[in-house]
C-alpha positions as MATLAB code, in Angstrom:
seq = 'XXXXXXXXXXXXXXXXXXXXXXXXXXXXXXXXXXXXXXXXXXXXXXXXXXXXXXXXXXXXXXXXXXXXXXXXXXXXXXXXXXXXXXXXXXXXXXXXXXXXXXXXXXXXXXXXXXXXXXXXXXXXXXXXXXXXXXXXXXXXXXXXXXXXXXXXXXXXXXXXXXXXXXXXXXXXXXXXXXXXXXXXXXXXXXXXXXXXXXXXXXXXXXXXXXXXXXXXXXXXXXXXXXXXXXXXXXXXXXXXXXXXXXXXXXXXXXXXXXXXXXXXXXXXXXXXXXXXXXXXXXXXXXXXXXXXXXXXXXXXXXXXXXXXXXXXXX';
ca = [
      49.286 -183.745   53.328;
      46.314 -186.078   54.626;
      46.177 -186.554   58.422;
      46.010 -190.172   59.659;
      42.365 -189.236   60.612;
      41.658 -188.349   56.824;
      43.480 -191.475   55.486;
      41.283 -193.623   58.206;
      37.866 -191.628   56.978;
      38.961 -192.458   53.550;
      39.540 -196.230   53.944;
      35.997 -196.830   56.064;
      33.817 -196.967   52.713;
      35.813 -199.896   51.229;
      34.912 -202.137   54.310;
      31.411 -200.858   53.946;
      30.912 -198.238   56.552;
      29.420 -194.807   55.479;
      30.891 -192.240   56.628;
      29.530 -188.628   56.633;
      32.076 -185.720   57.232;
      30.821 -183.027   59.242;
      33.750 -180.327   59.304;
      37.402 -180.674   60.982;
      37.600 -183.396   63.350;
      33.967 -184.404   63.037;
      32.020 -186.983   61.570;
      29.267 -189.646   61.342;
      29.741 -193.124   60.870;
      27.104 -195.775   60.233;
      27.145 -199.402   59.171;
      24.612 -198.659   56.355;
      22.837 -195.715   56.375;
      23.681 -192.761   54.694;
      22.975 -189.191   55.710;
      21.932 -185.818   54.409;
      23.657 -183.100   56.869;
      21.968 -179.610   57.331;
      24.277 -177.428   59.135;
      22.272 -175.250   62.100;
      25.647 -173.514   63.285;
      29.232 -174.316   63.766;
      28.538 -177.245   66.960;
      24.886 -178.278   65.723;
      24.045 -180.248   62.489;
      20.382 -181.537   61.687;
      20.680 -185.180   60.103;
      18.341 -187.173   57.689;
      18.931 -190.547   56.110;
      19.082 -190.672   52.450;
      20.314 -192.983   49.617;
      23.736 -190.620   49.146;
      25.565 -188.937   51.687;
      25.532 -185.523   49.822;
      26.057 -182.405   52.397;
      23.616 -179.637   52.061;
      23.677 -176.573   54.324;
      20.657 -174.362   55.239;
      20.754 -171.565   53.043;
      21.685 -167.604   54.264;
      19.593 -166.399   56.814;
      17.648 -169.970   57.568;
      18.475 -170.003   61.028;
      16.584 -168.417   63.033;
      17.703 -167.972   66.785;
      14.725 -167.271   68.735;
      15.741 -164.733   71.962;
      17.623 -165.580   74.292;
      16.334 -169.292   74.554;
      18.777 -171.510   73.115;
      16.203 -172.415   70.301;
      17.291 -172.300   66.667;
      14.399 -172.642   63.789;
      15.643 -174.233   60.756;
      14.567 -173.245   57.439;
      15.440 -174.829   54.139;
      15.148 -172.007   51.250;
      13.282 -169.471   53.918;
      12.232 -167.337   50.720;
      10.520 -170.260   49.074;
       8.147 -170.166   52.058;
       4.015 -170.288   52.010;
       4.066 -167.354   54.552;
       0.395 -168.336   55.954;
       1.054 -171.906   56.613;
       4.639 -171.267   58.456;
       2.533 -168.566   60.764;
      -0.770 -171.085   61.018;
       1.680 -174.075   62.143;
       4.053 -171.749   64.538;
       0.821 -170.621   66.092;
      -0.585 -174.267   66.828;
       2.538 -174.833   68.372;
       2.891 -172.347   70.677;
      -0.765 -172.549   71.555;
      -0.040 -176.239   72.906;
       3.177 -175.332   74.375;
       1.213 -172.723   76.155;
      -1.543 -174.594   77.060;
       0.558 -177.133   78.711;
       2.735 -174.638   80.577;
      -1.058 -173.151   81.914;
      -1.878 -176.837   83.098;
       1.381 -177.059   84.672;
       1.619 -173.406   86.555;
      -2.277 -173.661   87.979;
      -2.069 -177.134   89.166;
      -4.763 -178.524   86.968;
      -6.157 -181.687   87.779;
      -9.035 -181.717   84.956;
      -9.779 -180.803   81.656;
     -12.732 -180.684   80.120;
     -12.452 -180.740   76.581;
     -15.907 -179.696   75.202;
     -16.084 -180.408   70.641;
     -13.280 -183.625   71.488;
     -13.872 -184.750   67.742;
     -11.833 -188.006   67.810;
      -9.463 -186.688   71.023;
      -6.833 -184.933   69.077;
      -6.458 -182.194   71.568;
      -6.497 -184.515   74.470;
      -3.676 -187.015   72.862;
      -1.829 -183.567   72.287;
      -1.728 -183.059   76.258;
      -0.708 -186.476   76.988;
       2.366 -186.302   74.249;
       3.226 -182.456   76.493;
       3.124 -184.568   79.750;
      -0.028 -183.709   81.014;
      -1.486 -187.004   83.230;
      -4.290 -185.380   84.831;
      -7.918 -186.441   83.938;
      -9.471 -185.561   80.666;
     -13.130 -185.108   80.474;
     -14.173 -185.565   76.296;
     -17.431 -184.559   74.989;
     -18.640 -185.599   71.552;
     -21.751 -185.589   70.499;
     -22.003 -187.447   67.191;
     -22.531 -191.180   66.936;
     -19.562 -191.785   64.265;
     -17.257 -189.184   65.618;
     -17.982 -190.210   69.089;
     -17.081 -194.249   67.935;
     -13.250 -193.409   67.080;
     -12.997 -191.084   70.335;
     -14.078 -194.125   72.415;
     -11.496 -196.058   71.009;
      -9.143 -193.395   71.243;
      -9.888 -193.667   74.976;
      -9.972 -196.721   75.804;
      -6.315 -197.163   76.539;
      -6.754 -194.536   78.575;
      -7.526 -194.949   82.089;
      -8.244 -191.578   83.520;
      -9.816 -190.018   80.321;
     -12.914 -189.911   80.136;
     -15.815 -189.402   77.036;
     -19.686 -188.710   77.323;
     -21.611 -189.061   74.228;
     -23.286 -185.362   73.977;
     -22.960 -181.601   73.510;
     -22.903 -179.069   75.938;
     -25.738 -175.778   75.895;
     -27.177 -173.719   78.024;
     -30.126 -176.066   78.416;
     -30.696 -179.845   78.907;
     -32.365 -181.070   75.456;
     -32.167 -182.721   72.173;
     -30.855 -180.922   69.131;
     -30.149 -181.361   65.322;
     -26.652 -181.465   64.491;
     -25.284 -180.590   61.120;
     -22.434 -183.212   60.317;
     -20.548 -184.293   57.302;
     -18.230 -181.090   57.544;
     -15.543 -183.094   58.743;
     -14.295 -181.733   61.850;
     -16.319 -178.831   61.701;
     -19.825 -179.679   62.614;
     -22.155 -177.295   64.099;
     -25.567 -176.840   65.970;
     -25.576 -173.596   63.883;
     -26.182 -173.212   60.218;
     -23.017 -171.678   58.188;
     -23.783 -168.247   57.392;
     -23.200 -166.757   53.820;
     -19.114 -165.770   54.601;
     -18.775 -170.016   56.186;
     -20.579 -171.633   52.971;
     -18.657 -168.877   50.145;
     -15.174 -170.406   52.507;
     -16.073 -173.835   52.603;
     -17.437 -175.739   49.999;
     -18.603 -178.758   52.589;
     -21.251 -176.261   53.972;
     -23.682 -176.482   51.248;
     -24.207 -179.997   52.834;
     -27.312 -180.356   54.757;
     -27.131 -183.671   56.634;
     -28.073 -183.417   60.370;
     -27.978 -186.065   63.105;
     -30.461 -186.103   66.516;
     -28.001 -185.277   69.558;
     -28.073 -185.181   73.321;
     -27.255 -181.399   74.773;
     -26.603 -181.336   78.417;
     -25.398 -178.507   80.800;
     -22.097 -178.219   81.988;
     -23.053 -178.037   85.308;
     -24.718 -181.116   85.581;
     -22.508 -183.327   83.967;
     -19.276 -181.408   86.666;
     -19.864 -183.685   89.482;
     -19.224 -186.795   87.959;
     -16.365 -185.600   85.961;
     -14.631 -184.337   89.152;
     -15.799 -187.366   91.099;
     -12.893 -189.003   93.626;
     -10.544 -185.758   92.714;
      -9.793 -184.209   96.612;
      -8.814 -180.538   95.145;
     -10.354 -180.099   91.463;
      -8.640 -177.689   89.461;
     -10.688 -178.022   85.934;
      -9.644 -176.413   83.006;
     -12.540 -175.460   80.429;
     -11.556 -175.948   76.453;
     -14.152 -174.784   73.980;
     -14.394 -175.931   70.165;
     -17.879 -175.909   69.520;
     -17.969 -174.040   65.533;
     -19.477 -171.201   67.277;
     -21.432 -172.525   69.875;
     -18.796 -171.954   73.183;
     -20.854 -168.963   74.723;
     -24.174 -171.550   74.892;
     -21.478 -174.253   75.976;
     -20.398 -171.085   78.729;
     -23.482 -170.659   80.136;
     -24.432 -174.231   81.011;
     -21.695 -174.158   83.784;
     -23.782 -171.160   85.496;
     -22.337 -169.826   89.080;
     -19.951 -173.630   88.780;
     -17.923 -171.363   86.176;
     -16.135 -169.870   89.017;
     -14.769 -173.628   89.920;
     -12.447 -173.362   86.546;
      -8.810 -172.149   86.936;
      -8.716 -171.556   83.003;
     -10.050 -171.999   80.072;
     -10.023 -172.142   75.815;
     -12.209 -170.766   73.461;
     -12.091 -170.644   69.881;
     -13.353 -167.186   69.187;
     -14.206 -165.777   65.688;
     -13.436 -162.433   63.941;
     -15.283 -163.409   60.779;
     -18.477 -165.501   61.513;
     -18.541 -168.774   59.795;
     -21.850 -169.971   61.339;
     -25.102 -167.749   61.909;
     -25.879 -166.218   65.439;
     -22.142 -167.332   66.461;
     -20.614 -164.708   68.854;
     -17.965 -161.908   67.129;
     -14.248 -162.289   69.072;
     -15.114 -158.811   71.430;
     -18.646 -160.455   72.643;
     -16.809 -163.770   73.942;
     -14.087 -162.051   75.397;
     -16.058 -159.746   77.562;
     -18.490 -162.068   78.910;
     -15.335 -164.209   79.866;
     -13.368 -161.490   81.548;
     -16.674 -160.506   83.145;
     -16.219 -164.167   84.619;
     -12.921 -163.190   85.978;
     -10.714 -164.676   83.251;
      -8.087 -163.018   81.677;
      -6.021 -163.643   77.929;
      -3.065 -164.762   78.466;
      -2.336 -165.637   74.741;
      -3.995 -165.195   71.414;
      -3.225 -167.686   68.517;
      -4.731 -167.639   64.706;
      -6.113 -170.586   63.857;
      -7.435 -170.130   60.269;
      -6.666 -166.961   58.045;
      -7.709 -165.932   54.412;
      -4.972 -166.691   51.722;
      -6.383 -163.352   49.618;
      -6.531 -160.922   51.839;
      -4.204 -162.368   55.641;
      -7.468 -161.495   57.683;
      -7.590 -163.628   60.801;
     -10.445 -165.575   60.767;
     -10.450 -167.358   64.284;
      -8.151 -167.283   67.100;
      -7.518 -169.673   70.009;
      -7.885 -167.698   73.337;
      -6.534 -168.703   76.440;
      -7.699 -166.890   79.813;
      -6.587 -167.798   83.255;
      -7.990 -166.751   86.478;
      -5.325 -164.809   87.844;
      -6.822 -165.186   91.142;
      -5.869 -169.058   91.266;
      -2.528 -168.404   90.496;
       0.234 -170.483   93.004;
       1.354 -168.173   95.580;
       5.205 -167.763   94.789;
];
């Protein structure tokens, strides 16, 4: 026998309301909108609209409680997978989520974000909650146009038209390798990976020192507490030694450190890493960022390293 809360359920569609059961004493009603319902567990459902109101459930094993947390990943067909991609995008994820927490523990007040391209990493922070100033640095003219405009809107972030070395001077740029451009030229592993480096185009670019660009950027801040991220295609040790003895001034920092070299004279992952930690920085997470499809070798990795020195005092 049909409760009086089926019978009602039943009657909804013919005054046009869709409703969308969800289990005993549960459902979803909407004026117009139909819904597809993925079931996480027994008191959480994941909804999307759709043109029916057909009920499909995550499939054995696609939900994924992670720890302790409260967390649950969702995975429609989990064995259907591209294993690579799922591991790529989880570690860009937690790399921001760390980054942010970083920012938030040390008190950072500054970032510098050295290889801006057209401010993706610094629209990131803002969408984590990070308000503090953001120093960009971009050194080519068409690249540099849309992260001006990105900007703009912006009122305590910053851009500077140049690169960052370990000397004041003008350089040649290769460009056209989307966001990949480089002061160095792409060894013979970079151009057999990427088609785009048998390009040759090169642009005439401004290359300053860190340390003489760090007093403006911190200008009018009482207590600076900059944070140093690196994505230079292989150029973040030159970028490094521009700050000279002002290195010590940076609570943290972000490299983008390779295991297989994509550009010629580029750093391997254990050279960057010990002249960091000879800085007093230590890793406090290590995050692929590009890995081969043949073989699952890590290519590059996103460091992070914190001075545990400037840690808050509990």
């Amino acid at each position: 026998m049909r409760t009086l809360y089926r019978r009602l359920l039943g009657l909804m569609p013919r005054i046009g309301v869709q409703v969308t059961d969800l289990g005993p004493g549960t459902a979803l009603v909407s004026r117009r909108a139909a819904y597809r319902v993925t079931g996480a567990d027994k008191d959480t459902w994941v909804l999307r609209r759709t043109r029916d109101a057909a009920r499909s459930e995550v499939a054995e094993g696609g939900t994924v409680r992670l720890g302790d947390t409260g967390a649950l990943l969702l995975m429609e067909n989990p064995g259907g997978q591209d294993e690579r991609r799922l591991q790529l995008a989880a570690a860009e994820y937690l790399c921001t989520q760390h980054v942010a927490a970083m920012l938030e523990l040390y008190g950072v007040n500054c970032v510098f974000d050295v290889g801006a391209n057209n401010g993706q990493y610094a629209r990131r922070l803002r969408r984590l909650g990070y308000s503090g100033r953001i120093v960009s640095f971009e050194p080519t003219s068409e690249t540099f146009a849309r992260l001006e405009k990105a900007a703009a809107a912006d009122p305590d972030w910053r851009v500077y038209r140049c690169g960052l070395g370990r000397e004041g001077t003008t350089a040649e740029i290769h460009i056209g390798w989307k966001t990949m451009n480089s002061l160095l030229p792409a060894s013979d592993y970079g151009k057999g990976r990427y088609s785009r480096f048998t390009k040759a185009d090169t642009e005439e670019i401004r290359v300053r020192r860190l340390d003489e660009v760090m007093a403006e950027a911190l200008d009018g801040l009482a207590d600076p507490r900059p944070y140093l991220k690196m994505d230079t295609q292989g150029y973040d040790l030159e970028v490094f030694a521009g700050a000279g003895e002002r290195i010590a001034e940076f609570v943290g920092m972000q490299s983008e450190v390779a295991v297989l070299k994509l550009y010629e004279g580029s750093p391997g992952m254990g050279e960057a890493v010990a002249v960091y930690e000879a800085a007093g920085f230590g890793i406090t997470g290590m995050y692929p960022v590009t890995r081969e499809a043949t073989t699952g070798r890590v290519i590059e990795f996103d460091c992070v390293l914190m001075r545990a020195d400037a840690a808050p005092t509990p």
